CSV table of C-alpha atoms in Angstrom, one decimal:
chain,number,residue,atom,x,y,z
M,115,MET,CA,-10.4,103.3,-67.3
M,116,ALA,CA,-10.6,102.2,-63.7
M,117,LEU,CA,-8.2,103.9,-61.4
M,118,ASN,CA,-9.2,101.9,-58.3
M,119,LEU,CA,-7.4,98.8,-59.4
M,120,THR,CA,-5.2,96.9,-56.9
M,121,LEU,CA,-2.2,94.9,-57.9
M,122,LYS,CA,-1.2,91.9,-55.7
M,123,VAL,CA,2.2,90.6,-56.4
M,124,HIS,CA,3.4,87.1,-55.2
M,125,PRO,CA,7.0,86.7,-54.0
M,126,VAL,CA,8.0,84.4,-56.9
M,127,VAL,CA,7.5,87.3,-59.2
M,128,LEU,CA,9.9,89.5,-57.2
M,129,PHE,CA,12.5,86.7,-57.0
M,130,GLN,CA,12.3,86.2,-60.8
M,131,ILE,CA,12.7,89.9,-61.5
M,132,VAL,CA,15.7,90.1,-59.3
M,133,ASP,CA,17.2,87.0,-60.8
M,134,ALA,CA,16.7,88.4,-64.3
M,135,TYR,CA,18.4,91.6,-63.2
M,136,GLU,CA,21.4,89.7,-61.8
M,137,ARG,CA,21.8,87.7,-65.0
M,138,ARG,CA,21.5,90.7,-67.4
M,139,ASN,CA,24.1,91.5,-70.0
M,140,ALA,CA,26.9,93.8,-68.9
M,141,ASP,CA,25.6,96.6,-71.3
M,142,SER,CA,22.0,96.4,-70.0
M,143,HIS,CA,20.9,99.0,-67.5
M,144,ARG,CA,17.3,97.9,-67.4
M,145,VAL,CA,15.5,94.6,-67.7
M,146,ILE,CA,11.9,94.1,-68.7
M,147,GLY,CA,9.4,91.2,-69.0
M,148,THR,CA,5.9,90.0,-69.0
M,149,LEU,CA,3.6,89.8,-66.0
M,150,LEU,CA,1.3,86.8,-65.8
M,151,GLY,CA,-1.7,86.2,-63.5
M,152,SER,CA,-5.4,86.8,-63.3
M,153,VAL,CA,-7.9,89.7,-63.0
M,154,GLU,CA,-11.0,89.5,-60.8
M,155,ARG,CA,-13.3,92.3,-59.5
M,156,GLY,CA,-10.8,95.1,-59.7
M,157,VAL,CA,-7.9,93.1,-58.3
M,158,VAL,CA,-5.0,92.1,-60.6
M,159,GLU,CA,-3.0,89.2,-59.1
M,160,ALA,CA,0.5,88.6,-60.5
M,161,THR,CA,1.6,85.0,-59.9
M,162,ASN,CA,4.3,84.5,-62.5
M,163,CYS,CA,6.5,86.4,-64.9
M,164,PHE,CA,9.3,86.0,-67.4
M,165,CYS,CA,12.1,88.2,-68.9
M,166,VAL,CA,11.9,89.6,-72.5
M,167,PRO,CA,15.3,90.4,-74.0
M,168,HIS,CA,15.4,94.0,-75.3
M,169,LYS,CA,17.8,96.9,-76.1
M,170,GLU,CA,17.1,100.5,-75.5
M,171,HIS,CA,18.6,103.2,-77.7
M,172,ALA,CA,18.2,106.9,-77.6
M,173,ASP,CA,15.4,107.0,-80.2
M,174,GLN,CA,14.0,103.5,-80.2
M,175,VAL,CA,13.4,100.2,-78.4
M,176,GLU,CA,14.2,96.8,-79.7
M,177,ALA,CA,12.4,93.9,-78.1
M,178,GLU,CA,12.2,90.2,-79.1
M,179,LEU,CA,8.4,90.0,-79.3
M,180,SER,CA,8.4,86.7,-81.0
M,181,TYR,CA,10.4,85.2,-78.1
M,182,ALA,CA,7.9,86.7,-75.6
M,183,SER,CA,5.0,85.2,-77.6
M,184,ASP,CA,6.6,81.8,-77.8
M,185,LEU,CA,7.4,81.8,-74.1
M,186,TYR,CA,3.9,82.8,-73.2
M,187,GLU,CA,2.4,79.9,-75.3
M,188,LEU,CA,4.8,77.5,-73.5
M,189,ASN,CA,3.7,78.8,-70.2
M,190,ARG,CA,0.0,78.4,-71.2
M,191,ARG,CA,0.6,74.7,-71.7
M,192,VAL,CA,1.8,74.4,-68.1
M,193,ASN,CA,-0.8,76.7,-66.5
M,194,ALA,CA,-3.7,77.7,-68.6
M,195,ASN,CA,-5.1,80.0,-65.8
M,196,GLU,CA,-2.2,82.5,-66.1
M,197,ASN,CA,-2.8,85.2,-68.6
M,198,ILE,CA,-0.9,88.3,-69.6
M,199,VAL,CA,-1.8,91.1,-67.1
M,200,GLY,CA,0.9,93.6,-67.9
M,201,TRP,CA,4.7,94.0,-67.9
M,202,TRP,CA,7.5,94.8,-65.5
M,203,ALA,CA,10.7,96.7,-65.5
M,204,THR,CA,13.6,97.3,-63.2
M,205,GLY,CA,14.2,100.8,-62.0
M,206,ASN,CA,12.5,103.4,-59.8
M,207,GLU,CA,10.8,105.5,-62.5
M,208,VAL,CA,8.9,105.4,-65.8
M,209,THR,CA,11.2,106.2,-68.8
M,210,ASN,CA,10.5,107.7,-72.2
M,211,HIS,CA,10.5,104.2,-73.7
M,212,SER,CA,7.9,102.9,-71.3
M,213,SER,CA,5.0,104.2,-73.4
M,214,VAL,CA,6.3,102.4,-76.5
M,215,ILE,CA,6.6,99.1,-74.6
M,216,HIS,CA,3.2,99.6,-73.0
M,217,GLU,CA,1.6,99.9,-76.4
M,218,TYR,CA,2.6,96.4,-77.2
M,219,TYR,CA,1.1,95.0,-74.0
M,220,ALA,CA,-2.1,97.0,-74.6
M,221,ARG,CA,-2.6,94.8,-77.6
M,222,GLU,CA,-2.1,91.7,-75.6
M,223,CYS,CA,-4.5,92.4,-72.7
M,224,GLU,CA,-7.0,95.0,-71.5
M,225,ASN,CA,-5.7,97.7,-69.2
M,226,PRO,CA,-2.2,96.3,-68.8
M,227,ILE,CA,-0.3,96.9,-65.5
M,228,HIS,CA,3.2,98.4,-65.5
M,229,LEU,CA,5.2,97.2,-62.5
M,230,THR,CA,8.6,98.8,-61.5
M,231,LEU,CA,11.0,97.2,-59.0
M,232,ASP,CA,13.9,99.3,-57.9
M,233,THR,CA,16.8,96.9,-57.8
M,234,SER,CA,19.3,99.7,-57.2
M,235,LEU,CA,18.0,99.9,-53.6
M,236,GLN,CA,17.7,103.6,-53.4
M,237,GLY,CA,16.9,104.6,-49.9
M,238,SER,CA,17.9,101.1,-48.7
M,239,ARG,CA,14.6,99.7,-50.0
M,240,MET,CA,13.5,97.8,-53.0
M,241,GLY,CA,10.8,100.2,-54.1
M,242,LEU,CA,7.7,98.5,-55.7
M,243,LYS,CA,5.3,100.6,-57.7
M,244,ALA,CA,2.5,99.9,-60.2
M,245,TYR,CA,0.9,102.0,-62.9
M,246,ILE,CA,-1.8,102.0,-65.5
M,247,CYS,CA,-1.8,104.2,-68.6
M,248,VAL,CA,-4.5,106.8,-68.8
M,249,PRO,CA,-5.2,108.3,-72.2
M,250,LEU,CA,-5.1,112.1,-72.6
M,251,GLY,CA,-6.1,114.5,-75.3
M,252,VAL,CA,-9.0,116.1,-77.0
M,253,PRO,CA,-11.5,114.6,-79.4
M,254,GLU,CA,-10.1,114.5,-83.0
M,255,GLY,CA,-6.9,116.0,-81.6
M,256,LYS,CA,-3.5,114.8,-80.6
M,257,GLN,CA,-3.6,111.9,-78.2
M,258,GLY,CA,-1.2,111.0,-75.4
M,259,CYS,CA,-1.1,108.9,-72.3
M,260,MET,CA,-0.1,109.3,-68.6
M,261,PHE,CA,1.1,106.6,-66.2
M,262,THR,CA,-1.0,106.8,-63.1
M,263,PRO,CA,0.0,105.0,-59.9
M,264,ILE,CA,-2.3,102.3,-58.4
M,265,ASN,CA,-2.2,100.4,-55.2
M,266,VAL,CA,0.3,97.5,-55.0
M,267,GLU,CA,0.5,94.9,-52.4
M,268,VAL,CA,2.6,91.8,-51.8
M,269,THR,CA,0.5,88.7,-51.1
M,270,CYS,CA,1.5,85.0,-50.4
M,271,TYR,CA,0.0,81.6,-50.6
M,272,ASP,CA,0.6,79.4,-47.5
M,273,PRO,CA,3.4,77.4,-49.2
M,274,GLU,CA,5.1,80.6,-50.2
M,275,VAL,CA,5.0,81.8,-46.5
M,276,VAL,CA,7.0,78.7,-45.6
M,277,GLY,CA,9.5,79.4,-48.2
M,278,LEU,CA,9.8,83.1,-47.2
M,279,ASN,CA,10.3,82.1,-43.6
M,280,LEU,CA,13.1,79.8,-44.6
M,281,ALA,CA,14.7,82.4,-46.8
M,282,GLN,CA,14.6,85.0,-43.9
M,283,LYS,CA,16.8,82.7,-41.8
M,284,THR,CA,19.7,83.5,-44.2
M,285,ILE,CA,19.7,87.1,-43.1
M,286,GLY,CA,21.7,86.6,-39.9
M,287,LEU,CA,24.2,84.1,-41.3
M,288,ASN,CA,27.8,85.1,-41.4
M,289,LYS,CA,29.3,85.6,-44.9
M,290,THR,CA,32.9,85.7,-43.9
M,291,ALA,CA,33.4,81.9,-44.3
M,292,SER,CA,31.5,81.6,-47.6
M,293,LEU,CA,29.8,83.9,-50.0
M,294,LYS,CA,26.8,81.6,-50.1
M,295,ARG,CA,24.2,81.7,-47.3
M,296,GLN,CA,22.6,78.3,-47.1
M,297,VAL,CA,19.7,76.9,-45.0
M,298,HIS,CA,18.0,73.6,-45.2
M,299,PRO,CA,14.3,72.8,-44.8
M,300,MET,CA,13.3,71.4,-41.4
M,301,GLN,CA,11.4,68.3,-40.7
M,302,ASP,CA,7.6,68.5,-40.6
M,303,LEU,CA,7.3,68.1,-36.9
M,304,VAL,CA,10.0,70.6,-36.2
M,305,GLN,CA,8.1,73.1,-38.4
M,306,VAL,CA,4.9,72.5,-36.4
M,307,SER,CA,6.8,73.1,-33.2
M,308,GLU,CA,8.4,76.3,-34.4
M,309,ALA,CA,5.1,77.6,-35.8
M,310,SER,CA,3.4,76.8,-32.5
M,311,THR,CA,6.1,78.7,-30.5
M,312,LYS,CA,5.8,81.7,-32.9
M,313,LEU,CA,2.0,81.6,-32.5
M,314,LEU,CA,2.2,81.7,-28.7
M,315,THR,CA,4.5,84.7,-28.9
M,316,LEU,CA,2.1,86.6,-31.1
M,317,LEU,CA,-0.8,85.7,-28.8
M,318,ASP,CA,1.1,87.0,-25.9
M,319,GLN,CA,1.8,90.3,-27.7
M,320,ILE,CA,-2.0,90.6,-28.5
M,321,LEU,CA,-2.9,90.0,-24.8
M,322,VAL,CA,-0.4,92.6,-23.7
M,323,TYR,CA,-1.8,95.1,-26.1
M,324,VAL,CA,-5.4,94.4,-25.0
M,325,GLU,CA,-4.6,94.7,-21.3
M,326,ASP,CA,-2.7,98.0,-21.9
M,327,VAL,CA,-5.7,99.4,-23.7
M,328,LEU,CA,-8.1,98.3,-21.0
M,329,ALA,CA,-5.8,99.8,-18.3
M,330,GLY,CA,-5.6,103.1,-20.2
M,331,LYS,CA,-1.9,102.7,-20.8
M,332,GLN,CA,-2.2,102.8,-24.6
M,333,GLN,CA,-4.5,104.5,-27.0
M,334,PRO,CA,-6.8,102.0,-28.8
M,335,ASP,CA,-6.4,101.6,-32.6
M,336,ASN,CA,-9.7,100.8,-34.4
M,337,ALA,CA,-7.9,98.9,-37.2
M,338,VAL,CA,-6.1,96.7,-34.7
M,339,GLY,CA,-9.4,96.1,-32.8
M,340,ARG,CA,-11.2,95.0,-36.0
M,341,SER,CA,-8.3,92.7,-36.9
M,342,ILE,CA,-8.5,91.1,-33.4
M,343,LEU,CA,-12.2,90.7,-33.7
M,344,ASP,CA,-11.9,89.0,-37.1
M,345,LEU,CA,-9.3,86.7,-35.5
M,346,VAL,CA,-11.6,85.8,-32.6
M,347,TYR,CA,-14.5,85.1,-35.0
M,348,SER,CA,-12.3,82.9,-37.2
M,349,VAL,CA,-11.5,80.5,-34.4
M,350,PRO,CA,-14.0,77.6,-34.3
M,351,ASN,CA,-16.2,77.4,-31.2
M,352,MET,CA,-15.0,74.2,-29.5
M,353,THR,CA,-14.0,72.9,-26.1
M,354,THR,CA,-10.4,72.2,-25.0
M,355,GLU,CA,-11.1,68.4,-25.4
M,356,GLN,CA,-12.4,68.9,-28.9
M,357,PHE,CA,-9.4,70.9,-29.9
M,358,ALA,CA,-7.0,68.4,-28.4
M,359,GLN,CA,-8.7,65.6,-30.3
M,360,MET,CA,-8.6,67.5,-33.6
M,361,PHE,CA,-4.9,68.4,-33.1
M,362,ASN,CA,-3.9,64.9,-32.2
M,363,SER,CA,-5.8,63.5,-35.2
M,364,ASN,CA,-3.9,65.9,-37.5
M,365,VAL,CA,-0.6,65.0,-35.9
M,366,LYS,CA,-1.3,61.3,-36.5
M,367,ASP,CA,-2.1,62.1,-40.2
M,368,LEU,CA,1.1,64.0,-40.4
M,369,LEU,CA,3.1,61.2,-38.9
M,370,MET,CA,1.6,58.7,-41.3
M,371,VAL,CA,2.5,60.8,-44.3
M,372,VAL,CA,6.1,61.3,-43.0
M,373,THR,CA,6.4,57.5,-42.4
M,374,LEU,CA,5.1,56.7,-45.9
M,375,SER,CA,7.4,59.2,-47.5
M,376,GLN,CA,10.4,57.7,-45.7
M,377,LEU,CA,9.4,54.2,-46.8
M,378,ILE,CA,9.1,55.3,-50.4
M,379,LYS,CA,12.4,57.0,-50.2
M,380,THR,CA,14.1,53.9,-48.7
M,381,GLN,CA,12.5,51.7,-51.4
M,382,LEU,CA,13.7,54.0,-54.2
M,383,GLN,CA,17.2,53.9,-52.7
M,384,LEU,CA,17.1,50.0,-52.5
M,385,ASN,CA,15.9,49.8,-56.1
M,386,GLU,CA,18.7,52.1,-57.2
M,387,LYS,CA,21.3,50.0,-55.5
M,388,LEU,CA,19.8,46.7,-56.9
M,389,THR,CA,19.8,48.2,-60.4
M,390,MET,CA,23.5,49.2,-60.0
M,391,LEU,CA,24.4,45.7,-58.7
M,392,SER,CA,22.5,44.0,-61.6
M,393,GLY,CA,24.3,46.2,-64.1
M,394,ASN,CA,27.7,45.2,-62.7
């Protein structure tokens, strides 16, 4: 049993867990479900999940395992690369029924992960914890298990970062006029401009930090220094003219894609109106 596992959770998993919790039955205090993803070199990456209906009583747990199996098979048809890596539950602690549920997932995959998400927001935070089950006992004696914490991180693909940045803009919106906070995606060029402005701000912060360290105004941090060094090495070695040429070429490609998408959208709208006229 490897204790040095790391669980990397994608935002879509967290959103689906919260959505399942908000849609739960009135008599349900906890929601559980299946974690889907992949395992590679001691890193478990959770990229998807789904809810499994269940009921918890004082002395037993009732879960619709056939529903979970059917839903997993349907998901495999869409994405064959996503396998069962464990299960999730809302709450901030492991309960007495967790070991029973964990036994089922131990039959579905090797070393299943148990993820808990505190939707009650204790401490004003949505606590995220992950565990693996370590067997305990003596040979030929009574056996048991213990849930041991492992490292858990939140990771994102590039498209997910765009979605998260858009969702963050709803934080400052006023809710007095409406209970719904709504934002709309920006045009591609507007996103490029906003990202460039944000990048310049971050670069200015890095320059201020480096200058303060060199001037002795701030104590150096080795972790920050290594991150800055990796950032410098990740930038291609090119002149200003080469960078301008590359940037302009990419902008031209972006403009071409935007133009083609607008033409296709216009053509579809014309076809729709022609179809409506011919039907009349």
